[in-house]
PDB file of C-alpha atoms in Angstrom:
ATOM      1  CA  LEU Y1155       8.861 -12.256  -4.242  1.00  0.00           C
ATOM      2  CA  ASN Y1156       8.832 -16.032  -4.489  1.00  0.00           C
ATOM      3  CA  ASP Y1157       8.075 -15.764  -8.200  1.00  0.00           C
ATOM      4  CA  SER Y1158      10.647 -13.056  -8.891  1.00  0.00           C
ATOM      5  CA  PRO Y1159      14.364 -13.487  -9.528  1.00  0.00           C
ATOM      6  CA  TYR Y1160      15.183 -10.968  -6.787  1.00  0.00           C
ATOM      7  CA  ASP Y1161      16.607 -11.303  -3.307  1.00  0.00           C
ATOM      8  CA  ALA Y1162      14.167  -9.451  -1.024  1.00  0.00           C
ATOM      9  CA  SER Y1163      17.001  -8.180   1.176  1.00  0.00           C
ATOM     10  CA  GLN Y1164      18.507  -6.355  -1.824  1.00  0.00           C
ATOM     11  CA  LEU Y1165      15.392  -4.522  -3.008  1.00  0.00           C
ATOM     12  CA  LEU Y1166      14.501  -0.896  -2.509  1.00  0.00           C
ATOM     13  CA  SER Y1167      11.094  -0.847  -0.831  1.00  0.00           C
ATOM     14  CA  VAL Y1168       8.008   1.317  -0.486  1.00  0.00           C
ATOM     15  CA  PHE Y1169       5.572   0.720   2.388  1.00  0.00           C
ATOM     16  CA  SER Y1170       2.212   2.411   1.977  1.00  0.00           C
ATOM     17  CA  SER Y1171      -0.659   2.492   4.452  1.00  0.00           C
ATOM     18  CA  SER Y1172      -3.555   4.864   4.945  1.00  0.00           C
ATOM     19  CA  GLY Y1173      -3.076   4.930   8.687  1.00  0.00           C
ATOM     20  CA  GLY Y1174      -0.560   2.435  10.011  1.00  0.00           C
ATOM     21  CA  ASP Y1175      -1.144   0.452  13.196  1.00  0.00           C
ATOM     22  CA  GLY Y1176      -4.626   1.424  14.426  1.00  0.00           C
ATOM     23  CA  ASP Y1177      -4.506  -0.827  17.516  1.00  0.00           C
ATOM     24  CA  ASN Y1178      -1.277   0.767  18.695  1.00  0.00           C
ATOM     25  CA  CYS Y1179      -2.641   4.262  18.028  1.00  0.00           C
ATOM     26  CA  HIS Y1180      -5.776   3.379  20.026  1.00  0.00           C
ATOM     27  CA  ILE Y1181      -3.750   2.208  23.040  1.00  0.00           C
ATOM     28  CA  ILE Y1182      -1.611   5.361  22.970  1.00  0.00           C
ATOM     29  CA  CYS Y1183      -4.755   7.545  22.826  1.00  0.00           C
ATOM     30  CA  GLU Y1184      -6.281   5.611  25.746  1.00  0.00           C
ATOM     31  CA  THR Y1185      -3.080   6.045  27.761  1.00  0.00           C
ATOM     32  CA  LEU Y1186      -2.915   9.774  27.050  1.00  0.00           C
ATOM     33  CA  ALA Y1187      -6.561  10.138  28.122  1.00  0.00           C
ATOM     34  CA  SER Y1188      -5.924   8.332  31.418  1.00  0.00           C
ATOM     35  CA  SER Y1189      -4.455   9.612  34.680  1.00  0.00           C
ATOM     36  CA  ASP Y1190      -1.272   7.581  34.026  1.00  0.00           C
ATOM     37  CA  ARG Y1191      -0.042   9.197  30.831  1.00  0.00           C
ATOM     38  CA  LEU Y1192       3.235   7.310  30.560  1.00  0.00           C
ATOM     39  CA  ILE Y1193       3.741   5.604  27.213  1.00  0.00           C
ATOM     40  CA  SER Y1194       6.255   2.806  26.971  1.00  0.00           C
ATOM     41  CA  PRO Y1195       9.187   3.531  24.650  1.00  0.00           C
ATOM     42  CA  THR Y1196       8.453   0.303  22.765  1.00  0.00           C
ATOM     43  CA  ARG Y1197       4.814   1.305  22.234  1.00  0.00           C
ATOM     44  CA  PHE Y1198       5.922   4.723  20.958  1.00  0.00           C
ATOM     45  CA  THR Y1199       8.562   3.199  18.674  1.00  0.00           C
ATOM     46  CA  ASN Y1200       5.938   0.923  17.153  1.00  0.00           C
ATOM     47  CA  SER Y1201       3.548   3.846  16.601  1.00  0.00           C
ATOM     48  CA  VAL Y1202       5.628   5.592  13.946  1.00  0.00           C
ATOM     49  CA  HIS Y1203       4.586   5.080  10.334  1.00  0.00           C
ATOM     50  CA  ASN Y1204       7.916   3.583   9.273  1.00  0.00           C
ATOM     51  CA  ALA Y1205       7.986   0.884  11.996  1.00  0.00           C
ATOM     52  CA  PRO Y1206       6.931  -1.918   9.563  1.00  0.00           C
ATOM     53  CA  SER Y1207       9.686  -1.018   7.094  1.00  0.00           C
ATOM     54  CA  GLY Y1208      12.175  -0.892   9.965  1.00  0.00           C
ATOM     55  CA  TYR Y1209      11.195  -4.360  11.173  1.00  0.00           C
ATOM     56  CA  TRP Y1210      11.308  -5.608   7.575  1.00  0.00           C
ATOM     57  CA  GLY Y1211      14.869  -4.310   7.254  1.00  0.00           C
ATOM     58  CA  ILE Y1212      15.908  -5.880  10.561  1.00  0.00           C
ATOM     59  CA  ALA Y1213      14.320  -9.251   9.756  1.00  0.00           C
ATOM     60  CA  LEU Y1214      15.954  -9.482   6.320  1.00  0.00           C
ATOM     61  CA  LYS Y1215      19.144  -7.588   7.180  1.00  0.00           C
ATOM     62  CA  ALA Y1216      18.159  -5.378   4.267  1.00  0.00           C
ATOM     63  CA  ARG Y1217      20.248  -2.278   3.679  1.00  0.00           C
ATOM     64  CA  PRO Y1218      18.621  -0.653   0.605  1.00  0.00           C
ATOM     65  CA  ALA Y1219      16.537   2.479   1.127  1.00  0.00           C
ATOM     66  CA  SER Y1220      12.928   2.140   2.230  1.00  0.00           C
ATOM     67  CA  THR Y1221      10.187   4.748   1.902  1.00  0.00           C
ATOM     68  CA  SER Y1222       7.072   4.852   4.091  1.00  0.00           C
ATOM     69  CA  LEU Y1223       4.139   6.934   2.961  1.00  0.00           C
ATOM     70  CA  CYS Y1224       0.520   7.666   3.660  1.00  0.00           C
ATOM     71  CA  ALA Y1225      -2.024   9.324   1.379  1.00  0.00           C
ATOM     72  CA  PHE Y1226      -5.352   8.477   3.046  1.00  0.00           C
ATOM     73  CA  ASP Y1227      -7.596   6.610   0.562  1.00  0.00           C
ATOM     74  CA  GLY Y1228      -5.046   7.129  -2.225  1.00  0.00           C
ATOM     75  CA  SER Y1229      -2.287   5.299  -0.367  1.00  0.00           C
ATOM     76  CA  PHE Y1230      -2.089   2.300  -2.732  1.00  0.00           C
ATOM     77  CA  SER Y1231      -1.888   4.512  -5.823  1.00  0.00           C
ATOM     78  CA  SER Y1232       0.634   6.814  -4.151  1.00  0.00           C
ATOM     79  CA  GLY Y1233       2.727   3.800  -3.218  1.00  0.00           C
ATOM     80  CA  LEU Y1234       2.571   2.403  -6.759  1.00  0.00           C
ATOM     81  CA  LEU Y1235       3.512   5.786  -8.231  1.00  0.00           C
ATOM     82  CA  GLU Y1236       6.420   6.104  -5.778  1.00  0.00           C
ATOM     83  CA  ALA Y1237       7.648   2.558  -6.466  1.00  0.00           C
ATOM     84  CA  ALA Y1238       7.490   3.108 -10.241  1.00  0.00           C
ATOM     85  CA  THR Y1239       9.292   6.450  -9.963  1.00  0.00           C
ATOM     86  CA  GLN Y1240      12.045   4.902  -7.840  1.00  0.00           C
ATOM     87  CA  ALA Y1241      12.358   1.898 -10.181  1.00  0.00           C
ATOM     88  CA  ILE Y1242      12.844   4.175 -13.183  1.00  0.00           C
ATOM     89  CA  SER Y1243      15.194   6.643 -11.469  1.00  0.00           C
ATOM     90  CA  ALA Y1244      17.307   3.959  -9.740  1.00  0.00           C
ATOM     91  CA  LYS Y1245      17.092   1.575 -12.727  1.00  0.00           C
ATOM     92  CA  ALA Y1246      16.401  -1.134 -10.167  1.00  0.00           C
ATOM     93  CA  PRO Y1247      13.414  -3.187  -8.957  1.00  0.00           C
ATOM     94  CA  VAL Y1248      11.380  -1.881  -6.032  1.00  0.00           C
ATOM     95  CA  LEU Y1249       9.180  -3.850  -3.657  1.00  0.00           C
ATOM     96  CA  LEU Y1250       5.815  -2.196  -2.971  1.00  0.00           C
ATOM     97  CA  ILE Y1251       3.947  -3.309   0.148  1.00  0.00           C
ATOM     98  CA  ALA Y1252       0.549  -1.680   0.714  1.00  0.00           C
ATOM     99  CA  TYR Y1253      -1.564  -2.581   3.730  1.00  0.00           C
ATOM    100  CA  ASP Y1254      -4.376  -1.455   6.008  1.00  0.00           C
ATOM    101  CA  THR Y1255      -5.913  -2.799   9.204  1.00  0.00           C
ATOM    102  CA  PRO Y1256      -9.149  -1.819  10.977  1.00  0.00           C
ATOM    103  CA  TYR Y1257      -9.148   0.584  13.890  1.00  0.00           C
ATOM    104  CA  PRO Y1258     -10.851  -0.367  17.160  1.00  0.00           C
ATOM    105  CA  GLU Y1259     -13.669   1.818  18.494  1.00  0.00           C
ATOM    106  CA  PRO Y1260     -14.004   4.733  18.987  1.00  0.00           C
ATOM    107  CA  LEU Y1261     -11.454   5.476  16.225  1.00  0.00           C
ATOM    108  CA  ARG Y1262     -13.296   3.074  13.908  1.00  0.00           C
ATOM    109  CA  ALA Y1263     -16.357   5.343  13.979  1.00  0.00           C
ATOM    110  CA  MET Y1264     -14.224   8.150  12.542  1.00  0.00           C
ATOM    111  CA  ARG Y1265     -12.146   5.995  10.171  1.00  0.00           C
ATOM    112  CA  PRO Y1266     -14.077   2.834   9.308  1.00  0.00           C
ATOM    113  CA  ILE Y1267     -11.797   0.320   7.592  1.00  0.00           C
ATOM    114  CA  ALA Y1268     -13.790  -2.857   7.170  1.00  0.00           C
ATOM    115  CA  HIS Y1269     -11.047  -5.494   6.914  1.00  0.00           C
ATOM    116  CA  SER Y1270      -7.316  -6.071   6.972  1.00  0.00           C
ATOM    117  CA  MET Y1271      -5.740  -6.097   3.523  1.00  0.00           C
ATOM    118  CA  GLY Y1272      -2.205  -6.333   2.240  1.00  0.00           C
ATOM    119  CA  VAL Y1273      -0.665  -6.586  -1.206  1.00  0.00           C
ATOM    120  CA  ALA Y1274       2.914  -6.760  -2.439  1.00  0.00           C
ATOM    121  CA  LEU Y1275       4.240  -6.173  -5.948  1.00  0.00           C
ATOM    122  CA  VAL Y1276       7.761  -6.075  -7.345  1.00  0.00           C
ATOM    123  CA  VAL Y1277       7.938  -3.104  -9.705  1.00  0.00           C
ATOM    124  CA  SER Y1278      10.792  -3.318 -12.185  1.00  0.00           C
ATOM    125  CA  PRO Y1279      11.903  -0.812 -14.835  1.00  0.00           C
ATOM    126  CA  ARG Y1280      12.403  -3.663 -17.317  1.00  0.00           C
ATOM    127  CA  PRO Y1281      10.787  -7.058 -17.873  1.00  0.00           C
ATOM    128  CA  THR Y1282      12.262 -10.293 -16.539  1.00  0.00           C
ATOM    129  CA  GLY Y1283      11.478 -13.913 -17.284  1.00  0.00           C
ATOM    130  CA  THR Y1284       8.831 -13.844 -14.551  1.00  0.00           C
ATOM    131  CA  THR Y1285       7.154 -10.533 -15.450  1.00  0.00           C
ATOM    132  CA  VAL Y1286       3.361 -10.909 -15.323  1.00  0.00           C
ATOM    133  CA  ALA Y1287       2.319  -7.469 -16.547  1.00  0.00           C
ATOM    134  CA  SER Y1288       3.596  -4.360 -18.245  1.00  0.00           C
ATOM    135  CA  ILE Y1289       2.018  -1.143 -16.989  1.00  0.00           C
ATOM    136  CA  GLN Y1290       2.231   2.466 -18.141  1.00  0.00           C
ATOM    137  CA  ILE Y1291       1.341   4.962 -15.419  1.00  0.00           C
ATOM    138  CA  SER Y1292       0.151   8.553 -15.751  1.00  0.00           C
ATOM    139  CA  LEU Y1293      -1.854  11.073 -13.768  1.00  0.00           C
ATOM    140  CA  GLY Y1294      -5.208  12.362 -14.917  1.00  0.00           C
ATOM    141  CA  LYS Y1295      -8.907  12.378 -14.277  1.00  0.00           C
ATOM    142  CA  GLY Y1296     -11.377   9.585 -14.679  1.00  0.00           C
ATOM    143  CA  GLN Y1297     -13.973   7.450 -12.993  1.00  0.00           C
ATOM    144  CA  PRO Y1298     -12.177   4.840 -10.826  1.00  0.00           C
ATOM    145  CA  SER Y1299     -12.352   1.275 -12.121  1.00  0.00           C
ATOM    146  CA  THR Y1300     -14.718  -0.908 -10.113  1.00  0.00           C
ATOM    147  CA  MET Y1301     -15.178  -4.611  -9.448  1.00  0.00           C
ATOM    148  CA  GLN Y1302     -18.222  -6.421 -10.852  1.00  0.00           C
ATOM    149  CA  ASP Y1303     -18.487  -8.755  -7.866  1.00  0.00           C
ATOM    150  CA  PRO Y1304     -20.397  -6.840  -5.120  1.00  0.00           C
ATOM    151  CA  GLU Y1305     -18.286  -8.265  -2.280  1.00  0.00           C
ATOM    152  CA  LEU Y1306     -15.021  -7.342  -4.000  1.00  0.00           C
ATOM    153  CA  GLU Y1307     -16.393  -3.898  -4.794  1.00  0.00           C
ATOM    154  CA  ALA Y1308     -17.328  -3.415  -1.138  1.00  0.00           C
ATOM    155  CA  LEU Y1309     -13.802  -4.431  -0.178  1.00  0.00           C
ATOM    156  CA  ARG Y1310     -12.337  -2.032  -2.772  1.00  0.00           C
ATOM    157  CA  THR Y1311     -14.344   0.907  -1.487  1.00  0.00           C
ATOM    158  CA  ASN Y1312     -14.000   0.152   2.248  1.00  0.00           C
ATOM    159  CA  VAL Y1313     -10.293  -0.679   2.528  1.00  0.00           C
ATOM    160  CA  PRO Y1314      -7.789   1.790   1.035  1.00  0.00           C
ATOM    161  CA  ALA Y1315      -5.195  -0.911   0.217  1.00  0.00           C
ATOM    162  CA  ALA Y1316      -7.920  -2.777  -1.711  1.00  0.00           C
ATOM    163  CA  ARG Y1317      -8.013   0.012  -4.299  1.00  0.00           C
ATOM    164  CA  CYS Y1318      -5.495  -2.321  -5.992  1.00  0.00           C
ATOM    165  CA  LEU Y1319      -8.178  -4.916  -6.832  1.00  0.00           C
ATOM    166  CA  PRO Y1320      -8.882  -3.787 -10.436  1.00  0.00           C
ATOM    167  CA  LEU Y1321      -5.139  -3.990 -11.138  1.00  0.00           C
ATOM    168  CA  LEU Y1322      -4.815  -7.407  -9.481  1.00  0.00           C
ATOM    169  CA  GLN Y1323      -7.815  -8.677 -11.452  1.00  0.00           C
ATOM    170  CA  ALA Y1324      -6.305  -7.464 -14.730  1.00  0.00           C
ATOM    171  CA  ILE Y1325      -2.997  -9.149 -13.873  1.00  0.00           C
ATOM    172  CA  ALA Y1326      -4.664 -12.402 -12.772  1.00  0.00           C
ATOM    173  CA  CYS Y1327      -6.798 -12.526 -15.923  1.00  0.00           C
ATOM    174  CA  GLY Y1328      -3.844 -11.693 -18.192  1.00  0.00           C
ATOM    175  CA  GLN Y1329      -5.664  -8.681 -19.609  1.00  0.00           C
ATOM    176  CA  LYS Y1330      -3.717  -6.721 -22.240  1.00  0.00           C
ATOM    177  CA  ASN Y1331      -4.335  -3.299 -23.746  1.00  0.00           C
ATOM    178  CA  VAL Y1332      -6.810  -2.404 -21.025  1.00  0.00           C
ATOM    179  CA  ALA Y1333      -7.050   0.973 -19.279  1.00  0.00           C
ATOM    180  CA  LEU Y1334      -7.614   1.217 -15.535  1.00  0.00           C
ATOM    181  CA  VAL Y1335      -8.274   4.170 -13.267  1.00  0.00           C
ATOM    182  CA  LEU Y1336      -7.294   3.929  -9.596  1.00  0.00           C
ATOM    183  CA  ASP Y1337      -8.268   6.272  -6.772  1.00  0.00           C
ATOM    184  CA  LEU Y1338      -5.594   8.785  -5.847  1.00  0.00           C
ATOM    185  CA  PHE Y1339      -7.033  12.154  -4.821  1.00  0.00           C
ATOM    186  CA  ASP Y1340     -10.455  13.754  -5.248  1.00  0.00           C
ATOM    187  CA  ASN Y1341      -9.399  15.717  -8.334  1.00  0.00           C
ATOM    188  CA  GLN Y1342      -6.712  13.401  -9.715  1.00  0.00           C
ATOM    189  CA  GLN Y1343      -6.499   9.684 -10.384  1.00  0.00           C
ATOM    190  CA  LEU Y1344      -3.818   7.221 -11.364  1.00  0.00           C
ATOM    191  CA  LEU Y1345      -4.273   6.087 -14.953  1.00  0.00           C
ATOM    192  CA  LEU Y1346      -2.866   2.679 -15.863  1.00  0.00           C
ATOM    193  CA  ARG Y1347      -2.482   1.134 -19.298  1.00  0.00           C
ATOM    194  CA  MET Y1348      -1.816  -2.601 -19.272  1.00  0.00           C
ATOM    195  CA  GLY Y1349       0.676  -3.278 -22.075  1.00  0.00           C
ATOM    196  CA  ASN Y1350       1.329  -6.275 -24.298  1.00  0.00           C
TER     197      ASN Y1350
END
């Protein structure tokens, strides 16, 4: 956002997370499993998947529409696809925020997310003076792009929001005319073509 010409409070937004606030979910589950099953209204309010986008809107006094979505390990790709679709249909830039945080035990044993990760991109239907990449998006099948560095590859495979790393690497390295494949669903991936 700092490098874009846009006012954050005026952008459409897409918030994407594979599971939302794991700590809050854990506390609610503990409360429901106890003899005192009363959940505070604030705790419940913060448990809904669109709570981060709501707080974002309050903090910035933002009035444009915000979408919150979840697609398990394909949440980053789903968020990018949604942001691109909205940008094209609204003919306006869209802020994509994708994030994940680890769950505490015992939920972590069932849904192991190794680290916290967040990424934000402004997706615009047309280039600006600060555009860093042009991307064509389609759906198809392919082997997901990986990271050569073992630690980055471990992060990519163990944190759903980190499925963005091949795209971020291509942007950071200024790669052009390169094809990337990002995880979406078991039988369908997001195919990206980095343009000129």
